[in-house]
Amino acid sequence: MMLIEETAIADAALPVDQFKAHLRLGTGFAEDSVQDEVLKGFLRAAIAAIEARTGKVLIEREFSWSLNVWRDQSGEVLPVAPVTQISSVTLVAADGAQTALATDVYRAEKDSQRPKLRPKGTFLPKIAKGGSVRIVFSAGMAADWGGLPADLGQAVLLLAAHYYEYRDETALGAGCMPFGVTSLIQRYRTVRFGAGVTQ
């Protein structure tokens, strides 16, 4: 399985001015924008970390997901949520030949935790031995920063500020995330019941 982010978050979608205010950086100087690229990097890192912890895409963008076998031919759970649209599903043969599936063969089952690619019939089409399937879809909680839930927006700013303040620190443990951020994103994390639950 391989998940590829086909489109990145545009610079214009990042809340740089809001982040500057959060950091209480001075304004009104000739060099106000000198740190903008650095701040964008910390915002992108914070967004990526929160998306990894929650399994939710914050700002909408396009992804492609390739896999060699269906885990469940009656409905494949997609790797991130919430999925807003499935653009295409393409079967790829072992020799590289591609067959795009008609949209009347599949549908998106929208879910905030585990969206699925479902067949309109009984089963999804069989993947040939040595072949794969490539699913292109859009996912995201909001089209832009202003559409994000306030708690997630605050979590991004807190985590980006943490990265900014401790940018030279190398002694923090792996996976360290400030408590305030953890508590804000807790309700967005995927809940799993029982051992080995995959769906």
PDB file of C-alpha atoms in Angstrom:
ATOM      1  CA  MET A   1       0.000   0.000   0.000  1.00  0.00           C
ATOM      2  CA  MET A   2       1.180   3.497  -0.782  1.00  0.00           C
ATOM      3  CA  LEU A   3      -0.543   6.799  -0.003  1.00  0.00           C
ATOM      4  CA  ILE A   4       0.662   9.828  -1.983  1.00  0.00           C
ATOM      5  CA  GLU A   5      -0.342  13.428  -1.346  1.00  0.00           C
ATOM      6  CA  GLU A   6      -0.946  14.680  -4.887  1.00  0.00           C
ATOM      7  CA  THR A   7      -1.572  18.316  -3.958  1.00  0.00           C
ATOM      8  CA  ALA A   8       0.064  20.220  -1.112  1.00  0.00           C
ATOM      9  CA  ILE A   9      -1.492  22.870   1.099  1.00  0.00           C
ATOM     10  CA  ALA A  10      -1.112  26.210  -0.673  1.00  0.00           C
ATOM     11  CA  ASP A  11       0.962  28.865   1.091  1.00  0.00           C
ATOM     12  CA  ALA A  12      -2.070  31.173   0.994  1.00  0.00           C
ATOM     13  CA  ALA A  13      -4.046  28.657   3.074  1.00  0.00           C
ATOM     14  CA  LEU A  14      -1.553  28.811   5.965  1.00  0.00           C
ATOM     15  CA  PRO A  15      -2.432  31.222   8.804  1.00  0.00           C
ATOM     16  CA  VAL A  16       0.956  32.968   8.910  1.00  0.00           C
ATOM     17  CA  ASP A  17      -0.363  36.292  10.275  1.00  0.00           C
ATOM     18  CA  GLN A  18      -2.417  34.487  12.917  1.00  0.00           C
ATOM     19  CA  PHE A  19       0.653  32.456  13.873  1.00  0.00           C
ATOM     20  CA  LYS A  20       2.745  35.632  14.187  1.00  0.00           C
ATOM     21  CA  ALA A  21       0.111  37.076  16.531  1.00  0.00           C
ATOM     22  CA  HIS A  22       0.094  33.831  18.517  1.00  0.00           C
ATOM     23  CA  LEU A  23       3.876  34.050  18.897  1.00  0.00           C
ATOM     24  CA  ARG A  24       3.597  37.774  19.748  1.00  0.00           C
ATOM     25  CA  LEU A  25       6.120  38.664  17.108  1.00  0.00           C
ATOM     26  CA  GLY A  26       6.661  42.376  16.531  1.00  0.00           C
ATOM     27  CA  THR A  27       4.864  44.040  13.602  1.00  0.00           C
ATOM     28  CA  GLY A  28       5.244  47.270  11.664  1.00  0.00           C
ATOM     29  CA  PHE A  29       8.899  46.717  10.832  1.00  0.00           C
ATOM     30  CA  ALA A  30      10.457  46.738   7.375  1.00  0.00           C
ATOM     31  CA  GLU A  31      11.482  43.090   7.801  1.00  0.00           C
ATOM     32  CA  ASP A  32       8.086  41.764   8.945  1.00  0.00           C
ATOM     33  CA  SER A  33       8.145  38.941   6.385  1.00  0.00           C
ATOM     34  CA  VAL A  34      11.726  37.783   6.962  1.00  0.00           C
ATOM     35  CA  GLN A  35      10.592  34.730   8.984  1.00  0.00           C
ATOM     36  CA  ASP A  36       7.560  33.848   6.875  1.00  0.00           C
ATOM     37  CA  GLU A  37       9.153  30.804   5.198  1.00  0.00           C
ATOM     38  CA  VAL A  38      10.325  29.454   8.566  1.00  0.00           C
ATOM     39  CA  LEU A  39       6.868  29.970  10.086  1.00  0.00           C
ATOM     40  CA  LYS A  40       5.209  28.220   7.130  1.00  0.00           C
ATOM     41  CA  GLY A  41       7.517  25.252   7.706  1.00  0.00           C
ATOM     42  CA  PHE A  42       6.495  24.973  11.364  1.00  0.00           C
ATOM     43  CA  LEU A  43       2.802  25.283  10.449  1.00  0.00           C
ATOM     44  CA  ARG A  44       3.139  22.532   7.823  1.00  0.00           C
ATOM     45  CA  ALA A  45       4.978  20.314  10.320  1.00  0.00           C
ATOM     46  CA  ALA A  46       2.291  20.875  12.967  1.00  0.00           C
ATOM     47  CA  ILE A  47      -0.506  20.109  10.490  1.00  0.00           C
ATOM     48  CA  ALA A  48       1.288  16.913   9.373  1.00  0.00           C
ATOM     49  CA  ALA A  49       1.805  15.767  12.981  1.00  0.00           C
ATOM     50  CA  ILE A  50      -1.832  16.351  13.932  1.00  0.00           C
ATOM     51  CA  GLU A  51      -3.054  14.615  10.767  1.00  0.00           C
ATOM     52  CA  ALA A  52      -0.836  11.628  11.581  1.00  0.00           C
ATOM     53  CA  ARG A  53      -2.170  11.436  15.157  1.00  0.00           C
ATOM     54  CA  THR A  54      -5.836  11.767  14.211  1.00  0.00           C
ATOM     55  CA  GLY A  55      -6.016  10.139  10.779  1.00  0.00           C
ATOM     56  CA  LYS A  56      -7.916  13.250   9.655  1.00  0.00           C
ATOM     57  CA  VAL A  57      -6.894  15.553   6.821  1.00  0.00           C
ATOM     58  CA  LEU A  58      -7.309  19.156   7.987  1.00  0.00           C
ATOM     59  CA  ILE A  59      -7.119  21.246   4.794  1.00  0.00           C
ATOM     60  CA  GLU A  60      -8.678  19.603   1.729  1.00  0.00           C
ATOM     61  CA  ARG A  61      -6.345  18.224  -0.922  1.00  0.00           C
ATOM     62  CA  GLU A  62      -6.014  15.338  -3.361  1.00  0.00           C
ATOM     63  CA  PHE A  63      -4.450  11.946  -2.620  1.00  0.00           C
ATOM     64  CA  SER A  64      -3.790   8.749  -4.517  1.00  0.00           C
ATOM     65  CA  TRP A  65      -3.716   5.371  -2.806  1.00  0.00           C
ATOM     66  CA  SER A  66      -2.365   2.205  -4.393  1.00  0.00           C
ATOM     67  CA  LEU A  67      -2.803  -1.313  -3.070  1.00  0.00           C
ATOM     68  CA  ASN A  68      -2.194  -4.812  -4.388  1.00  0.00           C
ATOM     69  CA  VAL A  69      -5.114  -6.612  -2.758  1.00  0.00           C
ATOM     70  CA  TRP A  70      -8.476  -5.649  -1.289  1.00  0.00           C
ATOM     71  CA  ARG A  71      -8.617  -6.243   2.455  1.00  0.00           C
ATOM     72  CA  ASP A  72     -12.379  -6.593   2.083  1.00  0.00           C
ATOM     73  CA  GLN A  73     -13.860  -6.885  -1.403  1.00  0.00           C
ATOM     74  CA  SER A  74     -17.253  -5.765  -0.106  1.00  0.00           C
ATOM     75  CA  GLY A  75     -15.842  -2.387   0.963  1.00  0.00           C
ATOM     76  CA  GLU A  76     -12.313  -0.993   1.327  1.00  0.00           C
ATOM     77  CA  VAL A  77     -11.611   1.380   4.223  1.00  0.00           C
ATOM     78  CA  LEU A  78      -9.729   4.416   2.922  1.00  0.00           C
ATOM     79  CA  PRO A  79      -6.550   5.453   4.775  1.00  0.00           C
ATOM     80  CA  VAL A  80      -7.597   8.971   5.819  1.00  0.00           C
ATOM     81  CA  ALA A  81     -10.810  10.845   6.596  1.00  0.00           C
ATOM     82  CA  PRO A  82     -13.031  12.629   5.827  1.00  0.00           C
ATOM     83  CA  VAL A  83     -13.164  11.778   2.135  1.00  0.00           C
ATOM     84  CA  THR A  84     -15.126  14.360   0.166  1.00  0.00           C
ATOM     85  CA  GLN A  85     -14.932  12.800  -3.295  1.00  0.00           C
ATOM     86  CA  ILE A  86     -13.531   9.788  -5.132  1.00  0.00           C
ATOM     87  CA  SER A  87     -12.208  11.042  -8.471  1.00  0.00           C
ATOM     88  CA  SER A  88     -11.156   7.751 -10.049  1.00  0.00           C
ATOM     89  CA  VAL A  89     -10.493   4.074  -9.441  1.00  0.00           C
ATOM     90  CA  THR A  90      -8.040   2.439 -11.842  1.00  0.00           C
ATOM     91  CA  LEU A  91      -7.077  -1.228 -12.088  1.00  0.00           C
ATOM     92  CA  VAL A  92      -3.438  -1.693 -13.098  1.00  0.00           C
ATOM     93  CA  ALA A  93      -2.448  -5.057 -14.611  1.00  0.00           C
ATOM     94  CA  ALA A  94       0.906  -6.723 -13.970  1.00  0.00           C
ATOM     95  CA  ASP A  95       2.104  -5.484 -17.388  1.00  0.00           C
ATOM     96  CA  GLY A  96       1.140  -1.894 -16.517  1.00  0.00           C
ATOM     97  CA  ALA A  97      -2.047  -1.747 -18.582  1.00  0.00           C
ATOM     98  CA  GLN A  98      -4.625   0.493 -16.899  1.00  0.00           C
ATOM     99  CA  THR A  99      -8.400   0.186 -16.830  1.00  0.00           C
ATOM    100  CA  ALA A 100     -10.413   3.038 -15.328  1.00  0.00           C
ATOM    101  CA  LEU A 101     -13.554   1.801 -13.604  1.00  0.00           C
ATOM    102  CA  ALA A 102     -16.852   3.409 -14.545  1.00  0.00           C
ATOM    103  CA  THR A 103     -18.398   5.466 -11.749  1.00  0.00           C
ATOM    104  CA  ASP A 104     -21.444   3.174 -11.720  1.00  0.00           C
ATOM    105  CA  VAL A 105     -19.229   0.357 -10.353  1.00  0.00           C
ATOM    106  CA  TYR A 106     -18.321   2.029  -7.048  1.00  0.00           C
ATOM    107  CA  ARG A 107     -19.436   4.688  -4.584  1.00  0.00           C
ATOM    108  CA  ALA A 108     -17.996   6.577  -1.647  1.00  0.00           C
ATOM    109  CA  GLU A 109     -19.410   5.758   1.767  1.00  0.00           C
ATOM    110  CA  LYS A 110     -18.729   8.938   3.701  1.00  0.00           C
ATOM    111  CA  ASP A 111     -17.823   8.578   7.365  1.00  0.00           C
ATOM    112  CA  SER A 112     -15.897  10.888   9.687  1.00  0.00           C
ATOM    113  CA  GLN A 113     -13.813   7.983  11.032  1.00  0.00           C
ATOM    114  CA  ARG A 114     -13.604   5.225   8.410  1.00  0.00           C
ATOM    115  CA  PRO A 115     -14.808   6.247   4.938  1.00  0.00           C
ATOM    116  CA  LYS A 116     -15.056   3.372   2.480  1.00  0.00           C
ATOM    117  CA  LEU A 117     -14.930   2.639  -1.193  1.00  0.00           C
ATOM    118  CA  ARG A 118     -18.013   0.464  -1.707  1.00  0.00           C
ATOM    119  CA  PRO A 119     -19.190  -1.488  -4.748  1.00  0.00           C
ATOM    120  CA  LYS A 120     -22.565  -0.597  -6.218  1.00  0.00           C
ATOM    121  CA  GLY A 121     -22.987  -4.336  -6.712  1.00  0.00           C
ATOM    122  CA  THR A 122     -21.864  -7.121  -4.396  1.00  0.00           C
ATOM    123  CA  PHE A 123     -18.069  -6.905  -4.654  1.00  0.00           C
ATOM    124  CA  LEU A 124     -15.350  -4.572  -5.849  1.00  0.00           C
ATOM    125  CA  PRO A 125     -13.697  -5.728  -9.103  1.00  0.00           C
ATOM    126  CA  LYS A 126     -10.969  -8.328  -8.703  1.00  0.00           C
ATOM    127  CA  ILE A 127      -7.356  -7.140  -8.740  1.00  0.00           C
ATOM    128  CA  ALA A 128      -5.297  -9.303 -11.102  1.00  0.00           C
ATOM    129  CA  LYS A 129      -2.346 -11.254  -9.717  1.00  0.00           C
ATOM    130  CA  GLY A 130       0.715  -9.009  -9.762  1.00  0.00           C
ATOM    131  CA  GLY A 131      -1.501  -6.001 -10.412  1.00  0.00           C
ATOM    132  CA  SER A 132      -2.822  -3.206  -8.251  1.00  0.00           C
ATOM    133  CA  VAL A 133      -5.567  -0.633  -7.912  1.00  0.00           C
ATOM    134  CA  ARG A 134      -5.075   3.129  -7.710  1.00  0.00           C
ATOM    135  CA  ILE A 135      -7.730   5.230  -6.013  1.00  0.00           C
ATOM    136  CA  VAL A 136      -7.617   9.017  -6.436  1.00  0.00           C
ATOM    137  CA  PHE A 137      -9.683  10.962  -3.927  1.00  0.00           C
ATOM    138  CA  SER A 138     -10.062  14.286  -2.181  1.00  0.00           C
ATOM    139  CA  ALA A 139     -10.113  14.508   1.602  1.00  0.00           C
ATOM    140  CA  GLY A 140     -10.219  17.272   4.160  1.00  0.00           C
ATOM    141  CA  MET A 141     -12.193  18.756   7.018  1.00  0.00           C
ATOM    142  CA  ALA A 142     -12.222  22.225   5.451  1.00  0.00           C
ATOM    143  CA  ALA A 143     -11.404  23.906   2.153  1.00  0.00           C
ATOM    144  CA  ASP A 144      -9.377  26.587   3.927  1.00  0.00           C
ATOM    145  CA  TRP A 145      -8.073  27.572   7.362  1.00  0.00           C
ATOM    146  CA  GLY A 146     -11.205  29.540   8.262  1.00  0.00           C
ATOM    147  CA  GLY A 147     -13.376  26.457   7.861  1.00  0.00           C
ATOM    148  CA  LEU A 148     -11.478  24.333  10.402  1.00  0.00           C
ATOM    149  CA  PRO A 149     -13.041  23.639  13.816  1.00  0.00           C
ATOM    150  CA  ALA A 150     -11.621  26.175  16.289  1.00  0.00           C
ATOM    151  CA  ASP A 151     -10.074  23.527  18.551  1.00  0.00           C
ATOM    152  CA  LEU A 152      -8.095  21.964  15.686  1.00  0.00           C
ATOM    153  CA  GLY A 153      -6.913  25.376  14.529  1.00  0.00           C
ATOM    154  CA  GLN A 154      -5.752  26.159  18.059  1.00  0.00           C
ATOM    155  CA  ALA A 155      -3.997  22.792  18.299  1.00  0.00           C
ATOM    156  CA  VAL A 156      -2.047  23.548  15.108  1.00  0.00           C
ATOM    157  CA  LEU A 157      -0.975  26.961  16.427  1.00  0.00           C
ATOM    158  CA  LEU A 158       0.050  25.504  19.806  1.00  0.00           C
ATOM    159  CA  LEU A 159       2.083  22.722  18.238  1.00  0.00           C
ATOM    160  CA  ALA A 160       3.702  25.015  15.655  1.00  0.00           C
ATOM    161  CA  ALA A 161       4.616  27.414  18.497  1.00  0.00           C
ATOM    162  CA  HIS A 162       6.100  24.489  20.440  1.00  0.00           C
ATOM    163  CA  TYR A 163       8.214  23.542  17.416  1.00  0.00           C
ATOM    164  CA  TYR A 164       9.261  27.179  16.993  1.00  0.00           C
ATOM    165  CA  GLU A 165      10.237  27.665  20.648  1.00  0.00           C
ATOM    166  CA  TYR A 166      12.124  24.372  20.894  1.00  0.00           C
ATOM    167  CA  ARG A 167      13.579  24.301  17.371  1.00  0.00           C
ATOM    168  CA  ASP A 168      17.086  23.629  18.700  1.00  0.00           C
ATOM    169  CA  GLU A 169      16.006  21.002  21.257  1.00  0.00           C
ATOM    170  CA  THR A 170      17.111  17.454  20.514  1.00  0.00           C
ATOM    171  CA  ALA A 171      16.487  15.789  23.887  1.00  0.00           C
ATOM    172  CA  LEU A 172      12.690  15.460  23.684  1.00  0.00           C
ATOM    173  CA  GLY A 173      11.411  11.891  23.562  1.00  0.00           C
ATOM    174  CA  ALA A 174      10.047  10.371  20.370  1.00  0.00           C
ATOM    175  CA  GLY A 175       6.449  11.325  19.710  1.00  0.00           C
ATOM    176  CA  CYS A 176       6.478  14.080  22.326  1.00  0.00           C
ATOM    177  CA  MET A 177       3.448  16.347  21.956  1.00  0.00           C
ATOM    178  CA  PRO A 178       2.419  19.078  24.427  1.00  0.00           C
ATOM    179  CA  PHE A 179      -0.515  18.166  26.687  1.00  0.00           C
ATOM    180  CA  GLY A 180      -2.640  21.079  25.443  1.00  0.00           C
ATOM    181  CA  VAL A 181      -2.366  19.809  21.876  1.00  0.00           C
ATOM    182  CA  THR A 182      -3.083  16.212  22.878  1.00  0.00           C
ATOM    183  CA  SER A 183      -6.224  17.195  24.757  1.00  0.00           C
ATOM    184  CA  LEU A 184      -7.513  19.353  21.878  1.00  0.00           C
ATOM    185  CA  ILE A 185      -7.133  16.611  19.264  1.00  0.00           C
ATOM    186  CA  GLN A 186      -8.284  13.709  21.459  1.00  0.00           C
ATOM    187  CA  ARG A 187     -11.900  13.734  20.283  1.00  0.00           C
ATOM    188  CA  TYR A 188     -10.802  13.547  16.635  1.00  0.00           C
ATOM    189  CA  ARG A 189      -8.725  10.403  17.043  1.00  0.00           C
ATOM    190  CA  THR A 190     -10.095   7.203  15.545  1.00  0.00           C
ATOM    191  CA  VAL A 191     -11.643   4.954  18.195  1.00  0.00           C
ATOM    192  CA  ARG A 192     -10.854   1.268  17.828  1.00  0.00           C
ATOM    193  CA  PHE A 193     -12.585  -1.510  19.735  1.00  0.00           C
ATOM    194  CA  GLY A 194     -10.934  -4.844  20.457  1.00  0.00           C
ATOM    195  CA  ALA A 195      -7.570  -6.252  19.475  1.00  0.00           C
ATOM    196  CA  GLY A 196      -6.561  -6.072  15.834  1.00  0.00           C
ATOM    197  CA  VAL A 197      -9.575  -4.044  14.695  1.00  0.00           C
ATOM    198  CA  THR A 198      -9.033  -2.814  11.132  1.00  0.00           C
ATOM    199  CA  GLN A 199     -12.449  -1.427  10.315  1.00  0.00           C
TER     200      GLN A 199
END
